[in-house]
Amino acid sequence: MLLALPLILEAQNQEGTGTSISISASATVIGGDIELITISDMGVLDASRLQEGMEVYINPIFDAEAGIMRASGTPNAELRVSYLADMEVTRREGPGSLFFTYEVSGSPGDNQRESELLTETERELRFNNEGVFYFWIGGRVDLSNAQPGNYDGEFTIEIEYM
Amino acid sequence: MNICDMDKKSIHILFLLILTNLFPASAQQIGFGMYADSGINLSALVPDVLDFGDRIGGEGPVSILLSDNETVVLEIEGIAYLDVTVNITPPVSEYLLLQGNSNFLGDPERRLPVTIKMAYYNRGQENIDIQTAKQQAIEVTGHNATFQIRRRPGGPPGPPPTPPHSGYTPPVAKAYLFIYGDLTVNNVNSGSYTGIVDVHVEYTTYE
């Protein structure tokens, strides 16, 4: 027993020897949900401003009537956007429809005048450093054969990560 | 056999038992590492981050294999004939957390399960390229391993090494440690997920 005691003390003195290093493990998830919300609808159906037979055009970059949408996703991630430019809108009160041709502009900042017209059906864009991207929705509709009434339509936009 | 002979035999056995208790078997193992006063150098080579890269939410399990370029490489330099014990501590609860924020530890939408693995190469070949070292590496089950910095060649053990003393420089060798693993990418929130892996290396003392 007298021989064993010094060995035990020696081992305790060696505790904490050696060396350590820390390494980081990481991953970036870019394919999580993209949230798309409508901030304001397009104002094309404001009846007081419409007349039968006219063509209505809402410029997505300059007109206040443009609809606004905001996409939220991964900061600085590239995204691909596509949308259906031609859409039939139907008359609520009965028979009748119109064809609406959408125009869309986009920007990573909340500044309509600085947005860029997305003329191609598929574009490569990028979220800003807060993971946000804005869209302004305008377009053109010919009312020359339109019947009086209210028209409802949809706008289909597809956003995905690159 | 008479009664007197039987008594003598019993006394003999009792003595043997007492002797065995006084000299436990562990006394035969010598922990040379206890007397090592030279340090161990542990350094990270490239890459020094276990980066699973850009992942798609919900894509499921992904792996960095030992042979992959993304495997982290650590270099251990120390006294060639000594054993080292390596312990790795994976990220807390084995999760990578969104923005490394520990508040998300209980949130399945802000954490990614991760399994950290390791392998080592200790054949002692100087200037071996890393890919070859990976091919010859030994994969470890669990999070700790003990091995000689330079593995002893085949055959019986040689004589005990020269103890460290004044004027004597023990031979130094390098071993390599490889850190890799598996990640499960569930349907989680987008963003950067991180965790810390601690690696500790020390000479084995066998005490």
PDB file of N, CA and C in Angstrom, chain B residues 50-140:
ATOM      1  N   LEU B  50     -16.044  22.206 -40.263  1.00  0.00           N
ATOM      2  CA  LEU B  50     -16.834  21.099 -40.809  1.00  0.00           C
ATOM      3  C   LEU B  50     -18.086  21.704 -41.441  1.00  0.00           C
ATOM      4  N   ASP B  51     -17.971  22.001 -42.714  1.00  0.00           N
ATOM      5  CA  ASP B  51     -19.018  22.761 -43.389  1.00  0.00           C
ATOM      6  C   ASP B  51     -19.861  21.837 -44.275  1.00  0.00           C
ATOM      7  N   PHE B  52     -21.111  21.674 -43.874  1.00  0.00           N
ATOM      8  CA  PHE B  52     -22.024  20.839 -44.654  1.00  0.00           C
ATOM      9  C   PHE B  52     -22.582  21.594 -45.856  1.00  0.00           C
ATOM     10  N   GLY B  53     -22.233  22.868 -45.986  1.00  0.00           N
ATOM     11  CA  GLY B  53     -22.595  23.620 -47.183  1.00  0.00           C
ATOM     12  C   GLY B  53     -24.033  24.082 -47.195  1.00  0.00           C
ATOM     13  N   ASP B  54     -24.460  24.495 -48.375  1.00  0.00           N
ATOM     14  CA  ASP B  54     -25.839  24.950 -48.556  1.00  0.00           C
ATOM     15  C   ASP B  54     -26.748  23.748 -48.709  1.00  0.00           C
ATOM     16  N   ARG B  55     -27.754  23.685 -47.884  1.00  0.00           N
ATOM     17  CA  ARG B  55     -28.668  22.550 -47.894  1.00  0.00           C
ATOM     18  C   ARG B  55     -30.094  23.039 -48.156  1.00  0.00           C
ATOM     19  N   ILE B  56     -30.884  22.155 -48.724  1.00  0.00           N
ATOM     20  CA  ILE B  56     -32.278  22.465 -48.984  1.00  0.00           C
ATOM     21  C   ILE B  56     -33.112  21.963 -47.806  1.00  0.00           C
ATOM     22  N   GLY B  57     -33.942  22.815 -47.265  1.00  0.00           N
ATOM     23  CA  GLY B  57     -34.780  22.418 -46.141  1.00  0.00           C
ATOM     24  C   GLY B  57     -35.606  21.192 -46.483  1.00  0.00           C
ATOM     25  N   GLY B  58     -35.563  20.177 -45.609  1.00  0.00           N
ATOM     26  CA  GLY B  58     -36.331  18.964 -45.817  1.00  0.00           C
ATOM     27  C   GLY B  58     -35.633  17.928 -46.673  1.00  0.00           C
ATOM     28  N   GLU B  59     -34.403  18.175 -47.067  1.00  0.00           N
ATOM     29  CA  GLU B  59     -33.756  17.203 -47.970  1.00  0.00           C
ATOM     30  C   GLU B  59     -33.319  15.931 -47.250  1.00  0.00           C
ATOM     31  N   GLY B  60     -33.343  15.940 -45.901  1.00  0.00           N
ATOM     32  CA  GLY B  60     -33.058  14.704 -45.165  1.00  0.00           C
ATOM     33  C   GLY B  60     -31.593  14.561 -44.822  1.00  0.00           C
ATOM     34  N   PRO B  61     -31.126  13.285 -44.700  1.00  0.00           N
ATOM     35  CA  PRO B  61     -29.750  13.075 -44.239  1.00  0.00           C
ATOM     36  C   PRO B  61     -28.712  13.428 -45.295  1.00  0.00           C
ATOM     37  N   VAL B  62     -27.666  14.091 -44.862  1.00  0.00           N
ATOM     38  CA  VAL B  62     -26.509  14.368 -45.718  1.00  0.00           C
ATOM     39  C   VAL B  62     -25.263  14.007 -44.914  1.00  0.00           C
ATOM     40  N   SER B  63     -24.235  13.651 -45.600  1.00  0.00           N
ATOM     41  CA  SER B  63     -23.029  13.194 -44.913  1.00  0.00           C
ATOM     42  C   SER B  63     -21.780  13.841 -45.494  1.00  0.00           C
ATOM     43  N   ILE B  64     -20.825  14.080 -44.622  1.00  0.00           N
ATOM     44  CA  ILE B  64     -19.458  14.344 -45.055  1.00  0.00           C
ATOM     45  C   ILE B  64     -18.692  13.068 -44.730  1.00  0.00           C
ATOM     46  N   LEU B  65     -18.222  12.402 -45.760  1.00  0.00           N
ATOM     47  CA  LEU B  65     -17.523  11.139 -45.582  1.00  0.00           C
ATOM     48  C   LEU B  65     -16.049  11.388 -45.288  1.00  0.00           C
ATOM     49  N   LEU B  66     -15.422  10.374 -44.713  1.00  0.00           N
ATOM     50  CA  LEU B  66     -13.991  10.470 -44.406  1.00  0.00           C
ATOM     51  C   LEU B  66     -13.192  10.871 -45.639  1.00  0.00           C
ATOM     52  N   SER B  67     -13.580  10.353 -46.775  1.00  0.00           N
ATOM     53  CA  SER B  67     -12.814  10.603 -48.001  1.00  0.00           C
ATOM     54  C   SER B  67     -13.111  11.963 -48.631  1.00  0.00           C
ATOM     55  N   ASP B  68     -14.122  12.661 -48.127  1.00  0.00           N
ATOM     56  CA  ASP B  68     -14.520  13.926 -48.745  1.00  0.00           C
ATOM     57  C   ASP B  68     -13.533  15.050 -48.417  1.00  0.00           C
ATOM     58  N   ASN B  69     -13.485  16.003 -49.306  1.00  0.00           N
ATOM     59  CA  ASN B  69     -12.598  17.150 -49.084  1.00  0.00           C
ATOM     60  C   ASN B  69     -13.071  18.019 -47.924  1.00  0.00           C
ATOM     61  N   GLU B  70     -14.353  17.918 -47.573  1.00  0.00           N
ATOM     62  CA  GLU B  70     -14.892  18.748 -46.486  1.00  0.00           C
ATOM     63  C   GLU B  70     -14.504  18.231 -45.102  1.00  0.00           C
ATOM     64  N   THR B  71     -13.955  17.033 -45.028  1.00  0.00           N
ATOM     65  CA  THR B  71     -13.534  16.492 -43.728  1.00  0.00           C
ATOM     66  C   THR B  71     -12.451  17.368 -43.109  1.00  0.00           C
ATOM     67  N   VAL B  72     -12.643  17.693 -41.833  1.00  0.00           N
ATOM     68  CA  VAL B  72     -11.659  18.517 -41.126  1.00  0.00           C
ATOM     69  C   VAL B  72     -10.432  17.678 -40.797  1.00  0.00           C
ATOM     70  N   VAL B  73      -9.266  18.264 -40.988  1.00  0.00           N
ATOM     71  CA  VAL B  73      -8.011  17.552 -40.738  1.00  0.00           C
ATOM     72  C   VAL B  73      -7.265  18.237 -39.592  1.00  0.00           C
ATOM     73  N   LEU B  74      -6.936  17.458 -38.562  1.00  0.00           N
ATOM     74  CA  LEU B  74      -6.141  17.960 -37.447  1.00  0.00           C
ATOM     75  C   LEU B  74      -4.829  17.188 -37.395  1.00  0.00           C
ATOM     76  N   GLU B  75      -3.777  17.906 -37.085  1.00  0.00           N
ATOM     77  CA  GLU B  75      -2.454  17.290 -37.002  1.00  0.00           C
ATOM     78  C   GLU B  75      -2.039  17.195 -35.535  1.00  0.00           C
ATOM     79  N   ILE B  76      -1.641  16.008 -35.120  1.00  0.00           N
ATOM     80  CA  ILE B  76      -1.157  15.795 -33.756  1.00  0.00           C
ATOM     81  C   ILE B  76       0.337  15.502 -33.839  1.00  0.00           C
ATOM     82  N   GLU B  77       1.130  16.331 -33.181  1.00  0.00           N
ATOM     83  CA  GLU B  77       2.569  16.105 -33.175  1.00  0.00           C
ATOM     84  C   GLU B  77       3.020  15.873 -31.739  1.00  0.00           C
ATOM     85  N   GLY B  78       3.715  14.771 -31.519  1.00  0.00           N
ATOM     86  CA  GLY B  78       4.155  14.458 -30.172  1.00  0.00           C
ATOM     87  C   GLY B  78       5.208  13.366 -30.190  1.00  0.00           C
ATOM     88  N   ILE B  79       5.528  12.868 -29.011  1.00  0.00           N
ATOM     89  CA  ILE B  79       6.562  11.836 -28.888  1.00  0.00           C
ATOM     90  C   ILE B  79       6.080  10.562 -29.571  1.00  0.00           C
ATOM     91  N   ALA B  80       6.890  10.070 -30.478  1.00  0.00           N
ATOM     92  CA  ALA B  80       6.441   9.041 -31.408  1.00  0.00           C
ATOM     93  C   ALA B  80       5.928   7.785 -30.713  1.00  0.00           C
ATOM     94  N   TYR B  81       6.607   7.359 -29.659  1.00  0.00           N
ATOM     95  CA  TYR B  81       6.275   6.056 -29.091  1.00  0.00           C
ATOM     96  C   TYR B  81       5.181   6.122 -28.029  1.00  0.00           C
ATOM     97  N   LEU B  82       4.707   7.316 -27.706  1.00  0.00           N
ATOM     98  CA  LEU B  82       3.690   7.419 -26.658  1.00  0.00           C
ATOM     99  C   LEU B  82       2.288   7.283 -27.223  1.00  0.00           C
ATOM    100  N   ASP B  83       1.412   6.812 -26.373  1.00  0.00           N
ATOM    101  CA  ASP B  83      -0.004   6.757 -26.723  1.00  0.00           C
ATOM    102  C   ASP B  83      -0.663   8.094 -26.395  1.00  0.00           C
ATOM    103  N   VAL B  84      -1.606   8.459 -27.224  1.00  0.00           N
ATOM    104  CA  VAL B  84      -2.426   9.631 -26.912  1.00  0.00           C
ATOM    105  C   VAL B  84      -3.880   9.190 -26.820  1.00  0.00           C
ATOM    106  N   THR B  85      -4.623   9.901 -26.008  1.00  0.00           N
ATOM    107  CA  THR B  85      -6.066   9.697 -25.931  1.00  0.00           C
ATOM    108  C   THR B  85      -6.748  10.934 -26.480  1.00  0.00           C
ATOM    109  N   VAL B  86      -7.628  10.707 -27.430  1.00  0.00           N
ATOM    110  CA  VAL B  86      -8.355  11.797 -28.077  1.00  0.00           C
ATOM    111  C   VAL B  86      -9.811  11.726 -27.641  1.00  0.00           C
ATOM    112  N   ASN B  87     -10.316  12.844 -27.200  1.00  0.00           N
ATOM    113  CA  ASN B  87     -11.749  12.947 -26.875  1.00  0.00           C
ATOM    114  C   ASN B  87     -12.347  14.070 -27.703  1.00  0.00           C
ATOM    115  N   ILE B  88     -13.442  13.776 -28.363  1.00  0.00           N
ATOM    116  CA  ILE B  88     -14.147  14.854 -29.050  1.00  0.00           C
ATOM    117  C   ILE B  88     -15.489  15.053 -28.373  1.00  0.00           C
ATOM    118  N   THR B  89     -15.833  16.302 -28.222  1.00  0.00           N
ATOM    119  CA  THR B  89     -17.127  16.653 -27.633  1.00  0.00           C
ATOM    120  C   THR B  89     -17.975  17.277 -28.724  1.00  0.00           C
ATOM    121  N   PRO B  90     -19.036  16.603 -29.143  1.00  0.00           N
ATOM    122  CA  PRO B  90     -19.855  17.144 -30.222  1.00  0.00           C
ATOM    123  C   PRO B  90     -20.640  18.369 -29.758  1.00  0.00           C
ATOM    124  N   PRO B  91     -21.290  19.075 -30.676  1.00  0.00           N
ATOM    125  CA  PRO B  91     -22.123  20.220 -30.279  1.00  0.00           C
ATOM    126  C   PRO B  91     -23.164  19.799 -29.236  1.00  0.00           C
ATOM    127  N   VAL B  92     -23.607  20.739 -28.451  1.00  0.00           N
ATOM    128  CA  VAL B  92     -24.529  20.469 -27.355  1.00  0.00           C
ATOM    129  C   VAL B  92     -25.735  19.673 -27.846  1.00  0.00           C
ATOM    130  N   SER B  93     -25.980  18.562 -27.170  1.00  0.00           N
ATOM    131  CA  SER B  93     -27.101  17.663 -27.495  1.00  0.00           C
ATOM    132  C   SER B  93     -27.060  17.176 -28.939  1.00  0.00           C
ATOM    133  N   GLU B  94     -25.908  17.343 -29.581  1.00  0.00           N
ATOM    134  CA  GLU B  94     -25.707  16.911 -30.963  1.00  0.00           C
ATOM    135  C   GLU B  94     -26.698  17.570 -31.919  1.00  0.00           C
ATOM    136  N   TYR B  95     -26.755  18.898 -31.797  1.00  0.00           N
ATOM    137  CA  TYR B  95     -27.557  19.704 -32.728  1.00  0.00           C
ATOM    138  C   TYR B  95     -26.727  20.876 -33.226  1.00  0.00           C
ATOM    139  N   LEU B  96     -26.870  21.218 -34.494  1.00  0.00           N
ATOM    140  CA  LEU B  96     -26.451  22.525 -34.980  1.00  0.00           C
ATOM    141  C   LEU B  96     -27.654  23.439 -34.810  1.00  0.00           C
ATOM    142  N   LEU B  97     -27.405  24.637 -34.313  1.00  0.00           N
ATOM    143  CA  LEU B  97     -28.507  25.535 -33.971  1.00  0.00           C
ATOM    144  C   LEU B  97     -28.522  26.744 -34.895  1.00  0.00           C
ATOM    145  N   LEU B  98     -29.723  27.205 -35.204  1.00  0.00           N
ATOM    146  CA  LEU B  98     -29.867  28.382 -36.040  1.00  0.00           C
ATOM    147  C   LEU B  98     -29.113  29.536 -35.386  1.00  0.00           C
ATOM    148  N   GLN B  99     -28.196  30.112 -36.148  1.00  0.00           N
ATOM    149  CA  GLN B  99     -27.341  31.208 -35.681  1.00  0.00           C
ATOM    150  C   GLN B  99     -26.559  30.832 -34.418  1.00  0.00           C
ATOM    151  N   GLY B 100     -26.412  29.529 -34.157  1.00  0.00           N
ATOM    152  CA  GLY B 100     -25.673  29.079 -32.978  1.00  0.00           C
ATOM    153  C   GLY B 100     -26.340  29.471 -31.672  1.00  0.00           C
ATOM    154  N   ASN B 101     -27.611  29.816 -31.733  1.00  0.00           N
ATOM    155  CA  ASN B 101     -28.323  30.342 -30.562  1.00  0.00           C
ATOM    156  C   ASN B 101     -28.828  29.196 -29.692  1.00  0.00           C
ATOM    157  N   SER B 102     -28.321  29.089 -28.475  1.00  0.00           N
ATOM    158  CA  SER B 102     -28.693  27.980 -27.590  1.00  0.00           C
ATOM    159  C   SER B 102     -30.153  28.034 -27.169  1.00  0.00           C
ATOM    160  N   ASN B 103     -30.806  29.173 -27.360  1.00  0.00           N
ATOM    161  CA  ASN B 103     -32.237  29.259 -27.038  1.00  0.00           C
ATOM    162  C   ASN B 103     -33.078  28.369 -27.959  1.00  0.00           C
ATOM    163  N   PHE B 104     -32.495  27.969 -29.082  1.00  0.00           N
ATOM    164  CA  PHE B 104     -33.243  27.167 -30.045  1.00  0.00           C
ATOM    165  C   PHE B 104     -33.040  25.659 -29.844  1.00  0.00           C
ATOM    166  N   LEU B 105     -32.384  25.303 -28.767  1.00  0.00           N
ATOM    167  CA  LEU B 105     -32.061  23.887 -28.536  1.00  0.00           C
ATOM    168  C   LEU B 105     -33.317  23.015 -28.494  1.00  0.00           C
ATOM    169  N   GLY B 106     -34.410  23.559 -27.987  1.00  0.00           N
ATOM    170  CA  GLY B 106     -35.647  22.784 -27.880  1.00  0.00           C
ATOM    171  C   GLY B 106     -36.612  23.025 -29.020  1.00  0.00           C
ATOM    172  N   ASP B 107     -36.174  23.700 -30.054  1.00  0.00           N
ATOM    173  CA  ASP B 107     -37.066  24.065 -31.157  1.00  0.00           C
ATOM    174  C   ASP B 107     -36.733  23.237 -32.395  1.00  0.00           C
ATOM    175  N   PRO B 108     -37.568  22.238 -32.718  1.00  0.00           N
ATOM    176  CA  PRO B 108     -37.266  21.365 -33.870  1.00  0.00           C
ATOM    177  C   PRO B 108     -37.169  22.107 -35.199  1.00  0.00           C
ATOM    178  N   GLU B 109     -37.715  23.310 -35.271  1.00  0.00           N
ATOM    179  CA  GLU B 109     -37.656  24.059 -36.526  1.00  0.00           C
ATOM    180  C   GLU B 109     -36.416  24.950 -36.609  1.00  0.00           C
ATOM    181  N   ARG B 110     -35.615  24.919 -35.558  1.00  0.00           N
ATOM    182  CA  ARG B 110     -34.409  25.771 -35.556  1.00  0.00           C
ATOM    183  C   ARG B 110     -33.180  24.979 -35.107  1.00  0.00           C
ATOM    184  N   ARG B 111     -33.194  23.689 -35.350  1.00  0.00           N
ATOM    185  CA  ARG B 111     -32.029  22.874 -35.009  1.00  0.00           C
ATOM    186  C   ARG B 111     -31.896  21.737 -36.016  1.00  0.00           C
ATOM    187  N   LEU B 112     -30.679  21.279 -36.203  1.00  0.00           N
ATOM    188  CA  LEU B 112     -30.409  20.184 -37.132  1.00  0.00           C
ATOM    189  C   LEU B 112     -29.626  19.097 -36.387  1.00  0.00           C
ATOM    190  N   PRO B 113     -30.141  17.877 -36.320  1.00  0.00           N
ATOM    191  CA  PRO B 113     -29.387  16.799 -35.661  1.00  0.00           C
ATOM    192  C   PRO B 113     -28.084  16.512 -36.406  1.00  0.00           C
ATOM    193  N   VAL B 114     -27.009  16.388 -35.655  1.00  0.00           N
ATOM    194  CA  VAL B 114     -25.715  16.139 -36.271  1.00  0.00           C
ATOM    195  C   VAL B 114     -25.007  15.008 -35.520  1.00  0.00           C
ATOM    196  N   THR B 115     -24.310  14.168 -36.246  1.00  0.00           N
ATOM    197  CA  THR B 115     -23.486  13.116 -35.655  1.00  0.00           C
ATOM    198  C   THR B 115     -22.040  13.352 -36.072  1.00  0.00           C
ATOM    199  N   ILE B 116     -21.189  13.526 -35.074  1.00  0.00           N
ATOM    200  CA  ILE B 116     -19.776  13.791 -35.357  1.00  0.00           C
ATOM    201  C   ILE B 116     -19.000  12.475 -35.287  1.00  0.00           C
ATOM    202  N   LYS B 117     -18.185  12.237 -36.289  1.00  0.00           N
ATOM    203  CA  LYS B 117     -17.378  11.019 -36.348  1.00  0.00           C
ATOM    204  C   LYS B 117     -15.901  11.387 -36.450  1.00  0.00           C
ATOM    205  N   MET B 118     -15.051  10.424 -36.133  1.00  0.00           N
ATOM    206  CA  MET B 118     -13.621  10.694 -36.296  1.00  0.00           C
ATOM    207  C   MET B 118     -12.876   9.431 -36.733  1.00  0.00           C
ATOM    208  N   ALA B 119     -11.722   9.682 -37.309  1.00  0.00           N
ATOM    209  CA  ALA B 119     -10.799   8.614 -37.695  1.00  0.00           C
ATOM    210  C   ALA B 119      -9.393   9.147 -37.483  1.00  0.00           C
ATOM    211  N   TYR B 120      -8.430   8.247 -37.366  1.00  0.00           N
ATOM    212  CA  TYR B 120      -7.057   8.707 -37.178  1.00  0.00           C
ATOM    213  C   TYR B 120      -6.096   7.921 -38.075  1.00  0.00           C
ATOM    214  N   TYR B 121      -5.008   8.585 -38.381  1.00  0.00           N
ATOM    215  CA  TYR B 121      -3.926   7.954 -39.137  1.00  0.00           C
ATOM    216  C   TYR B 121      -2.672   8.055 -38.284  1.00  0.00           C
ATOM    217  N   ASN B 122      -2.020   6.937 -38.006  1.00  0.00           N
ATOM    218  CA  ASN B 122      -0.842   6.967 -37.139  1.00  0.00           C
ATOM    219  C   ASN B 122       0.259   6.034 -37.639  1.00  0.00           C
ATOM    220  N   ARG B 123       0.378   5.942 -38.963  1.00  0.00           N
ATOM    221  CA  ARG B 123       1.429   5.061 -39.495  1.00  0.00           C
ATOM    222  C   ARG B 123       2.781   5.761 -39.551  1.00  0.00           C
ATOM    223  N   GLY B 124       2.779   7.055 -39.264  1.00  0.00           N
ATOM    224  CA  GLY B 124       4.045   7.737 -39.072  1.00  0.00           C
ATOM    225  C   GLY B 124       4.797   8.100 -40.328  1.00  0.00           C
ATOM    226  N   GLN B 125       4.212   7.859 -41.491  1.00  0.00           N
ATOM    227  CA  GLN B 125       4.940   8.199 -42.723  1.00  0.00           C
ATOM    228  C   GLN B 125       5.064   9.713 -42.859  1.00  0.00           C
ATOM    229  N   GLU B 126       6.281  10.171 -43.032  1.00  0.00           N
ATOM    230  CA  GLU B 126       6.514  11.608 -43.128  1.00  0.00           C
ATOM    231  C   GLU B 126       5.958  12.152 -44.441  1.00  0.00           C
ATOM    232  N   ASN B 127       5.413  13.352 -44.363  1.00  0.00           N
ATOM    233  CA  ASN B 127       4.939  14.076 -45.547  1.00  0.00           C
ATOM    234  C   ASN B 127       3.930  13.289 -46.376  1.00  0.00           C
ATOM    235  N   ILE B 128       3.166  12.470 -45.712  1.00  0.00           N
ATOM    236  CA  ILE B 128       2.148  11.731 -46.447  1.00  0.00           C
ATOM    237  C   ILE B 128       1.065  12.704 -46.904  1.00  0.00           C
ATOM    238  N   ASP B 129       0.551  12.494 -48.111  1.00  0.00           N
ATOM    239  CA  ASP B 129      -0.519  13.390 -48.535  1.00  0.00           C
ATOM    240  C   ASP B 129      -1.814  12.977 -47.830  1.00  0.00           C
ATOM    241  N   ILE B 130      -2.647  13.952 -47.642  1.00  0.00           N
ATOM    242  CA  ILE B 130      -3.824  13.758 -46.787  1.00  0.00           C
ATOM    243  C   ILE B 130      -4.765  12.707 -47.353  1.00  0.00           C
ATOM    244  N   GLN B 131      -4.927  12.684 -48.662  1.00  0.00           N
ATOM    245  CA  GLN B 131      -5.851  11.701 -49.244  1.00  0.00           C
ATOM    246  C   GLN B 131      -5.379  10.274 -48.956  1.00  0.00           C
ATOM    247  N   THR B 132      -4.073  10.056 -49.041  1.00  0.00           N
ATOM    248  CA  THR B 132      -3.551   8.720 -48.734  1.00  0.00           C
ATOM    249  C   THR B 132      -3.739   8.403 -47.257  1.00  0.00           C
ATOM    250  N   ALA B 133      -3.492   9.403 -46.416  1.00  0.00           N
ATOM    251  CA  ALA B 133      -3.687   9.198 -44.981  1.00  0.00           C
ATOM    252  C   ALA B 133      -5.141   8.837 -44.679  1.00  0.00           C
ATOM    253  N   LYS B 134      -6.067   9.457 -45.384  1.00  0.00           N
ATOM    254  CA  LYS B 134      -7.491   9.137 -45.174  1.00  0.00           C
ATOM    255  C   LYS B 134      -7.779   7.685 -45.541  1.00  0.00           C
ATOM    256  N   GLN B 135      -7.182   7.262 -46.647  1.00  0.00           N
ATOM    257  CA  GLN B 135      -7.433   5.886 -47.097  1.00  0.00           C
ATOM    258  C   GLN B 135      -6.936   4.855 -46.090  1.00  0.00           C
ATOM    259  N   GLN B 136      -5.888   5.232 -45.350  1.00  0.00           N
ATOM    260  CA  GLN B 136      -5.296   4.287 -44.402  1.00  0.00           C
ATOM    261  C   GLN B 136      -5.764   4.555 -42.969  1.00  0.00           C
ATOM    262  N   ALA B 137      -6.647   5.510 -42.818  1.00  0.00           N
ATOM    263  CA  ALA B 137      -7.076   5.899 -41.470  1.00  0.00           C
ATOM    264  C   ALA B 137      -7.986   4.839 -40.856  1.00  0.00           C
ATOM    265  N   ILE B 138      -7.998   4.856 -39.554  1.00  0.00           N
ATOM    266  CA  ILE B 138      -8.843   3.922 -38.800  1.00  0.00           C
ATOM    267  C   ILE B 138     -10.037   4.694 -38.255  1.00  0.00           C
ATOM    268  N   GLU B 139     -11.232   4.245 -38.616  1.00  0.00           N
ATOM    269  CA  GLU B 139     -12.432   4.924 -38.150  1.00  0.00           C
ATOM    270  C   GLU B 139     -12.743   4.489 -36.726  1.00  0.00           C
ATOM    271  N   VAL B 140     -13.188   5.422 -35.932  1.00  0.00           N
ATOM    272  CA  VAL B 140     -13.419   5.200 -34.504  1.00  0.00           C
ATOM    273  C   VAL B 140     -14.918   5.102 -34.240  1.00  0.00           C
TER     274      VAL B 140
END
